Amino acid sequence: MLLQYEAIILVILVAVVIVAILAFILGIIVTRWYAKKKGWDDSWKNAIIVNLLWFIVSLIVNLALSIVLPIWSSIIALIINIILGAIIVMKIYDKEFGESLVFVIVVLIIIFIITIILMIIIIAILVVIVVASGAAGASGGSSGGETALGG
């Protein structure tokens, strides 16, 4: 039983890291797209800086809280990212706080929706892998070349 619990925790932690990396990459794309749509500087540098902040916050908060508060960890990370993101966007893009806040909320909502979908898919895939490997181990690990006489 303890081994199953450890496998579940491992699946969750691996999923959190994978999703954080994918969200970081997708976040850069979404940030550049929305900045361009608003007529702002859509440089890679600005998008990477903003998303690096979000990546670090999300990774730390989700790793720390995903086992204890799985649903709330993403919401807590989102709130922190909105506040810090608005300040960073205001400085980087030289915009007013209100305009930066709207920008951040729109981008983070898009990233948040994508992240939830990715998390569900990745956890499902990892669970299938863990269950399949557990089933293979439970079958005795026979290679199939043995006979009833032991040969």
Coordinates of N, CA and C in Angstrom, one line a residue:
M1 N 0.8 -1.2 0.0 CA 0.0 0.0 0.0 C 0.9 1.3 0.0
L2 N 1.9 1.2 0.8 CA 2.8 2.4 0.9 C 3.5 2.6 -0.5
L3 N 3.8 1.6 -1.2 CA 4.4 1.7 -2.5 C 3.5 2.4 -3.5
Q4 N 2.2 2.1 -3.4 CA 1.2 2.7 -4.3 C 1.1 4.2 -4.0
Y5 N 1.1 4.5 -2.7 CA 1.0 5.9 -2.3 C 2.2 6.7 -2.8
E6 N 3.4 6.1 -2.7 CA 4.6 6.7 -3.2 C 4.5 6.9 -4.7
A7 N 4.0 5.9 -5.4 CA 3.8 6.0 -6.9 C 2.9 7.1 -7.3
I8 N 1.8 7.3 -6.5 CA 0.9 8.4 -6.8 C 1.5 9.7 -6.6
I9 N 2.3 9.9 -5.5 CA 3.0 11.1 -5.2 C 4.0 11.4 -6.3
L10 N 4.7 10.4 -6.7 CA 5.7 10.6 -7.8 C 5.0 11.0 -9.1
V11 N 3.9 10.4 -9.4 CA 3.2 10.7 -10.7 C 2.8 12.2 -10.6
I12 N 2.2 12.6 -9.5 CA 1.8 14.0 -9.3 C 3.0 15.0 -9.5
L13 N 4.1 14.7 -8.8 CA 5.3 15.6 -8.9 C 5.9 15.6 -10.3
V14 N 5.9 14.5 -10.9 CA 6.5 14.5 -12.3 C 5.5 15.3 -13.2
A15 N 4.2 15.1 -13.1 CA 3.2 15.8 -13.9 C 3.4 17.3 -13.6
V16 N 3.6 17.7 -12.4 CA 3.7 19.2 -12.1 C 4.9 19.8 -12.8
V17 N 6.0 19.1 -12.8 CA 7.2 19.6 -13.4 C 7.0 19.6 -15.0
I18 N 6.5 18.5 -15.5 CA 6.3 18.5 -17.0 C 5.3 19.6 -17.4
V19 N 4.2 19.8 -16.7 CA 3.2 20.8 -17.1 C 3.8 22.2 -16.9
A20 N 4.6 22.4 -15.8 CA 5.3 23.7 -15.6 C 6.2 24.1 -16.8
I21 N 6.9 23.1 -17.3 CA 7.8 23.3 -18.4 C 7.0 23.6 -19.7
L22 N 6.0 22.8 -19.9 CA 5.1 23.1 -21.1 C 4.4 24.4 -21.0
A23 N 3.9 24.8 -19.8 CA 3.2 26.0 -19.6 C 4.2 27.2 -19.9
F24 N 5.5 27.0 -19.5 CA 6.5 28.1 -19.7 C 6.7 28.3 -21.2
I25 N 6.8 27.2 -21.9 CA 7.0 27.4 -23.4 C 5.8 28.0 -24.0
L26 N 4.6 27.4 -23.7 CA 3.4 28.0 -24.3 C 3.1 29.4 -23.8
G27 N 3.5 29.7 -22.6 CA 3.3 31.0 -22.1 C 4.1 32.1 -22.8
I28 N 5.3 31.7 -23.2 CA 6.1 32.6 -24.0 C 5.4 32.9 -25.4
I29 N 4.8 31.9 -26.0 CA 4.1 32.1 -27.2 C 2.9 32.9 -27.1
V30 N 2.1 32.6 -26.0 CA 0.9 33.4 -25.7 C 1.2 34.8 -25.4
T31 N 2.2 35.1 -24.6 CA 2.6 36.4 -24.2 C 3.0 37.2 -25.4
R32 N 3.8 36.7 -26.3 CA 4.3 37.4 -27.5 C 3.1 37.7 -28.4
W33 N 2.2 36.7 -28.5 CA 1.0 36.8 -29.4 C 0.1 38.0 -28.9
Y34 N -0.2 38.0 -27.6 CA -1.0 39.0 -27.0 C -0.4 40.4 -27.0
A35 N 0.9 40.4 -26.8 CA 1.6 41.7 -26.8 C 1.6 42.3 -28.2
K36 N 1.8 41.4 -29.2 CA 1.7 41.9 -30.6 C 0.3 42.3 -31.0
K37 N -0.7 41.6 -30.5 CA -2.1 42.0 -30.7 C -2.4 43.4 -30.2
K38 N -1.8 43.7 -29.0 CA -2.0 45.0 -28.4 C -1.1 46.1 -28.9
G39 N -0.2 45.7 -29.8 CA 0.7 46.7 -30.4 C 1.9 47.0 -29.5
W40 N 2.2 46.1 -28.5 CA 3.3 46.2 -27.6 C 4.5 45.5 -28.2
D41 N 5.6 45.7 -27.5 CA 6.9 45.0 -27.9 C 6.7 43.5 -27.7
D42 N 6.8 42.8 -28.8 CA 6.6 41.3 -28.8 C 7.9 40.5 -28.8
S43 N 8.9 41.1 -28.2 CA 10.2 40.5 -28.3 C 10.2 39.2 -27.4
W44 N 11.1 38.3 -27.8 CA 11.3 37.0 -27.1 C 11.8 37.3 -25.7
K45 N 12.7 38.3 -25.6 CA 13.3 38.7 -24.3 C 12.3 39.0 -23.2
N46 N 11.4 39.9 -23.6 CA 10.3 40.3 -22.6 C 9.4 39.2 -22.3
A47 N 9.0 38.4 -23.3 CA 8.1 37.3 -23.0 C 8.8 36.2 -22.1
I48 N 10.1 36.0 -22.3 CA 10.8 35.0 -21.5 C 11.0 35.5 -20.1
I49 N 11.3 36.8 -19.9 CA 11.4 37.3 -18.5 C 10.1 37.2 -17.8
V50 N 9.0 37.6 -18.4 CA 7.7 37.5 -17.7 C 7.3 36.0 -17.4
N51 N 7.5 35.2 -18.4 CA 7.2 33.8 -18.2 C 8.1 33.0 -17.3
L52 N 9.4 33.5 -17.2 CA 10.3 32.9 -16.2 C 9.8 33.1 -14.8
L53 N 9.4 34.3 -14.5 CA 8.8 34.6 -13.2 C 7.6 33.7 -12.9
W54 N 6.7 33.6 -13.9 CA 5.5 32.7 -13.7 C 5.9 31.3 -13.5
F55 N 6.9 30.8 -14.3 CA 7.4 29.4 -14.2 C 7.9 29.1 -12.8
I56 N 8.8 30.0 -12.3 CA 9.4 29.8 -11.0 C 8.4 29.8 -9.9
V57 N 7.5 30.7 -9.9 CA 6.4 30.8 -8.9 C 5.5 29.6 -9.0
S58 N 5.1 29.2 -10.1 CA 4.2 28.1 -10.3 C 4.9 26.8 -9.9
L59 N 6.1 26.6 -10.3 CA 6.8 25.4 -9.9 C 7.0 25.3 -8.4
I60 N 7.4 26.3 -7.7 CA 7.6 26.3 -6.3 C 6.3 26.1 -5.6
V61 N 5.3 26.8 -5.9 CA 4.0 26.7 -5.2 C 3.4 25.4 -5.5
N62 N 3.4 24.9 -6.7 CA 2.7 23.6 -7.0 C 3.5 22.4 -6.4
L63 N 4.8 22.5 -6.4 CA 5.6 21.4 -5.8 C 5.3 21.4 -4.3
A64 N 5.2 22.5 -3.7 CA 5.1 22.6 -2.3 C 3.7 22.2 -1.8
L65 N 2.7 22.5 -2.6 CA 1.3 22.4 -2.2 C 0.5 21.3 -3.0
S66 N 1.0 20.8 -4.1 CA 0.2 19.9 -4.9 C -0.2 18.6 -4.2
I67 N 0.5 18.1 -3.2 CA 0.1 16.9 -2.5 C -0.9 17.2 -1.5
V68 N -0.7 18.3 -0.8 CA -1.6 18.7 0.3 C -2.9 19.4 -0.2
L69 N -2.8 20.3 -1.1 CA -3.9 21.1 -1.6 C -3.8 21.1 -3.2
P70 N -4.1 19.9 -3.8 CA -3.9 19.9 -5.2 C -4.7 20.9 -6.1
I71 N -5.9 21.1 -5.7 CA -6.7 22.1 -6.5 C -6.3 23.5 -6.2
W72 N -6.1 23.8 -4.9 CA -5.8 25.1 -4.5 C -4.4 25.6 -4.9
S73 N -3.4 24.6 -5.1 CA -2.1 25.0 -5.4 C -2.0 25.8 -6.7
S74 N -2.7 25.4 -7.7 CA -2.7 26.2 -8.9 C -3.4 27.5 -8.8
I75 N -4.4 27.6 -8.0 CA -5.1 28.9 -7.8 C -4.3 29.8 -7.0
I76 N -3.6 29.3 -6.0 CA -2.6 30.2 -5.2 C -1.5 30.7 -6.1
A77 N -1.0 29.8 -6.9 CA 0.1 30.2 -7.9 C -0.4 31.3 -8.8
L78 N -1.7 31.1 -9.3 CA -2.3 32.0 -10.2 C -2.4 33.4 -9.6
I79 N -2.9 33.5 -8.4 CA -3.0 34.8 -7.7 C -1.7 35.5 -7.5
I80 N -0.7 34.7 -7.1 CA 0.7 35.3 -6.9 C 1.2 35.8 -8.2
N81 N 1.0 35.0 -9.3 CA 1.5 35.3 -10.6 C 0.8 36.6 -11.2
I82 N -0.5 36.7 -10.9 CA -1.2 37.9 -11.3 C -0.6 39.2 -10.7
I83 N -0.4 39.1 -9.4 CA 0.2 40.3 -8.7 C 1.6 40.6 -9.2
L84 N 2.5 39.6 -9.1 CA 3.9 39.9 -9.5 C 4.0 40.1 -11.0
G85 N 3.2 39.4 -11.8 CA 3.2 39.6 -13.2 C 2.8 41.0 -13.6
A86 N 1.8 41.6 -13.0 CA 1.4 42.9 -13.3 C 2.5 43.9 -13.0
I87 N 3.2 43.7 -11.9 CA 4.3 44.6 -11.6 C 5.5 44.5 -12.6
I88 N 5.8 43.3 -13.0 CA 6.9 43.0 -13.9 C 6.5 43.6 -15.3
V89 N 5.3 43.3 -15.7 CA 4.8 43.8 -17.1 C 4.8 45.3 -17.1
M90 N 4.4 45.9 -16.0 CA 4.4 47.4 -15.9 C 5.8 47.9 -16.1
K91 N 6.8 47.3 -15.5 CA 8.1 47.8 -15.6 C 8.7 47.5 -17.0
I92 N 8.6 46.2 -17.5 CA 9.2 45.8 -18.8 C 8.6 46.5 -20.0
Y93 N 7.2 46.6 -20.0 CA 6.6 47.2 -21.2 C 6.3 48.7 -21.0
D94 N 6.6 49.2 -19.8 CA 6.5 50.7 -19.5 C 5.0 51.1 -19.7
K95 N 4.1 50.4 -19.0 CA 2.7 50.6 -19.1 C 2.1 51.0 -17.7
E96 N 0.9 51.5 -17.6 CA 0.3 51.7 -16.4 C -0.1 50.4 -15.7
F97 N -0.2 50.4 -14.4 CA -0.5 49.2 -13.6 C -1.8 48.6 -14.1
G98 N -2.9 49.3 -14.3 CA -4.2 48.8 -14.7 C -4.1 48.1 -16.0
E99 N -3.4 48.7 -17.0 CA -3.2 48.1 -18.3 C -2.4 46.8 -18.2
S100 N -1.4 46.8 -17.4 CA -0.5 45.7 -17.1 C -1.3 44.5 -16.5
L101 N -2.2 44.9 -15.5 CA -3.0 43.9 -14.8 C -3.9 43.2 -15.8
V102 N -4.6 43.9 -16.7 CA -5.5 43.3 -17.6 C -4.7 42.4 -18.6
F103 N -3.5 42.9 -19.0 CA -2.7 42.0 -19.9 C -2.3 40.7 -19.2
V104 N -1.9 40.8 -18.0 CA -1.5 39.6 -17.2 C -2.7 38.7 -17.0
I105 N -3.8 39.2 -16.6 CA -5.0 38.4 -16.4 C -5.4 37.6 -17.6
V106 N -5.4 38.3 -18.8 CA -5.8 37.6 -20.0 C -4.8 36.5 -20.4
V107 N -3.5 36.8 -20.3 CA -2.5 35.9 -20.7 C -2.5 34.7 -19.7
L108 N -2.6 35.0 -18.4 CA -2.6 33.9 -17.4 C -3.9 33.0 -17.5
I109 N -5.0 33.6 -17.8 CA -6.2 32.8 -18.0 C -6.1 31.8 -19.1
I110 N -5.5 32.3 -20.2 CA -5.2 31.4 -21.4 C -4.3 30.3 -20.9
I111 N -3.2 30.7 -20.3 CA -2.2 29.7 -19.9 C -2.8 28.7 -18.8
F112 N -3.6 29.2 -17.9 CA -4.2 28.4 -16.9 C -5.1 27.3 -17.5
I113 N -5.9 27.7 -18.4 CA -6.8 26.8 -19.1 C -6.0 25.7 -19.8
I114 N -5.0 26.1 -20.5 CA -4.1 25.1 -21.2 C -3.4 24.2 -20.2
T115 N -3.0 24.8 -19.1 CA -2.3 24.0 -18.1 C -3.2 23.0 -17.4
I116 N -4.5 23.3 -17.2 CA -5.4 22.3 -16.6 C -5.6 21.2 -17.6
I117 N -5.8 21.5 -18.8 CA -5.9 20.4 -19.8 C -4.7 19.6 -19.9
L118 N -3.5 20.2 -19.9 CA -2.3 19.4 -20.0 C -2.1 18.6 -18.7
M119 N -2.4 19.1 -17.6 CA -2.3 18.3 -16.3 C -3.1 17.1 -16.4
I120 N -4.4 17.2 -16.8 CA -5.3 16.0 -16.9 C -4.7 15.0 -17.8
I121 N -4.3 15.4 -19.0 CA -3.7 14.5 -20.0 C -2.4 13.8 -19.5
I122 N -1.5 14.6 -18.9 CA -0.3 14.0 -18.5 C -0.4 13.1 -17.3
I123 N -1.3 13.5 -16.3 CA -1.5 12.6 -15.2 C -2.2 11.3 -15.7
A124 N -3.1 11.4 -16.6 CA -3.7 10.2 -17.2 C -2.7 9.3 -17.8
I125 N -1.8 9.9 -18.6 CA -0.8 9.1 -19.3 C 0.2 8.4 -18.2
L126 N 0.6 9.2 -17.2 CA 1.5 8.7 -16.2 C 0.8 7.6 -15.4
V127 N -0.5 7.7 -15.1 CA -1.2 6.7 -14.3 C -1.2 5.4 -15.1
V128 N -1.5 5.5 -16.4 CA -1.6 4.3 -17.3 C -0.2 3.7 -17.3
I129 N 0.9 4.4 -17.4 CA 2.2 3.9 -17.3 C 2.5 3.2 -16.0
V130 N 2.2 3.8 -14.9 CA 2.4 3.2 -13.6 C 1.6 1.9 -13.4
V131 N 0.3 2.0 -13.8 CA -0.6 0.8 -13.7 C -0.1 -0.3 -14.6
A132 N 0.3 0.0 -15.8 CA 0.8 -1.0 -16.7 C 2.1 -1.6 -16.2
S133 N 3.0 -0.8 -15.6 CA 4.2 -1.4 -15.1 C 4.0 -2.2 -13.8
G134 N 3.0 -1.8 -13.0 CA 2.6 -2.6 -11.9 C 2.0 -3.9 -12.3
A135 N 1.2 -3.9 -13.3 CA 0.5 -5.1 -13.8 C 1.6 -6.1 -14.4
A136 N 2.6 -5.5 -15.0 CA 3.6 -6.3 -15.6 C 4.5 -7.0 -14.5
G137 N 4.7 -6.2 -13.4 CA 5.4 -6.7 -12.3 C 4.6 -7.7 -11.5
A138 N 3.3 -7.6 -11.4 CA 2.5 -8.5 -10.7 C 2.3 -9.8 -11.4
S139 N 2.5 -9.8 -12.7 CA 2.4 -11.1 -13.5 C 3.6 -12.0 -13.3
G140 N 4.6 -11.5 -12.6 CA 5.7 -12.4 -12.3 C 6.9 -12.1 -13.2
G141 N 6.7 -11.2 -14.1 CA 7.8 -10.9 -15.0 C 8.3 -12.0 -15.9
S142 N 7.5 -13.0 -16.1 CA 7.9 -14.1 -17.0 C 8.1 -13.7 -18.4
S143 N 9.1 -14.2 -19.0 CA 9.5 -13.9 -20.4 C 8.6 -14.6 -21.4
G144 N 7.9 -15.6 -20.9 CA 7.0 -16.4 -21.8 C 7.7 -17.6 -22.4
G145 N 9.0 -17.8 -22.2 CA 9.8 -18.9 -22.8 C 9.8 -20.1 -22.0
E146 N 9.2 -20.1 -20.8 CA 9.2 -21.3 -19.9 C 8.0 -22.2 -20.2
T147 N 8.2 -23.5 -19.9 CA 7.2 -24.5 -20.1 C 6.7 -24.9 -18.7
A148 N 5.6 -25.7 -18.7 CA 5.1 -26.2 -17.5 C 6.0 -27.1 -16.8
L149 N 7.0 -27.7 -17.5 CA 8.0 -28.6 -16.9 C 9.2 -27.8 -16.3
G150 N 9.1 -26.5 -16.5 CA 10.2 -25.6 -15.9 C 11.3 -25.4 -16.9
G151 N 11.2 -25.8 -18.2 CA 12.2 -25.7 -19.2 C 12.0 -24.6 -20.0

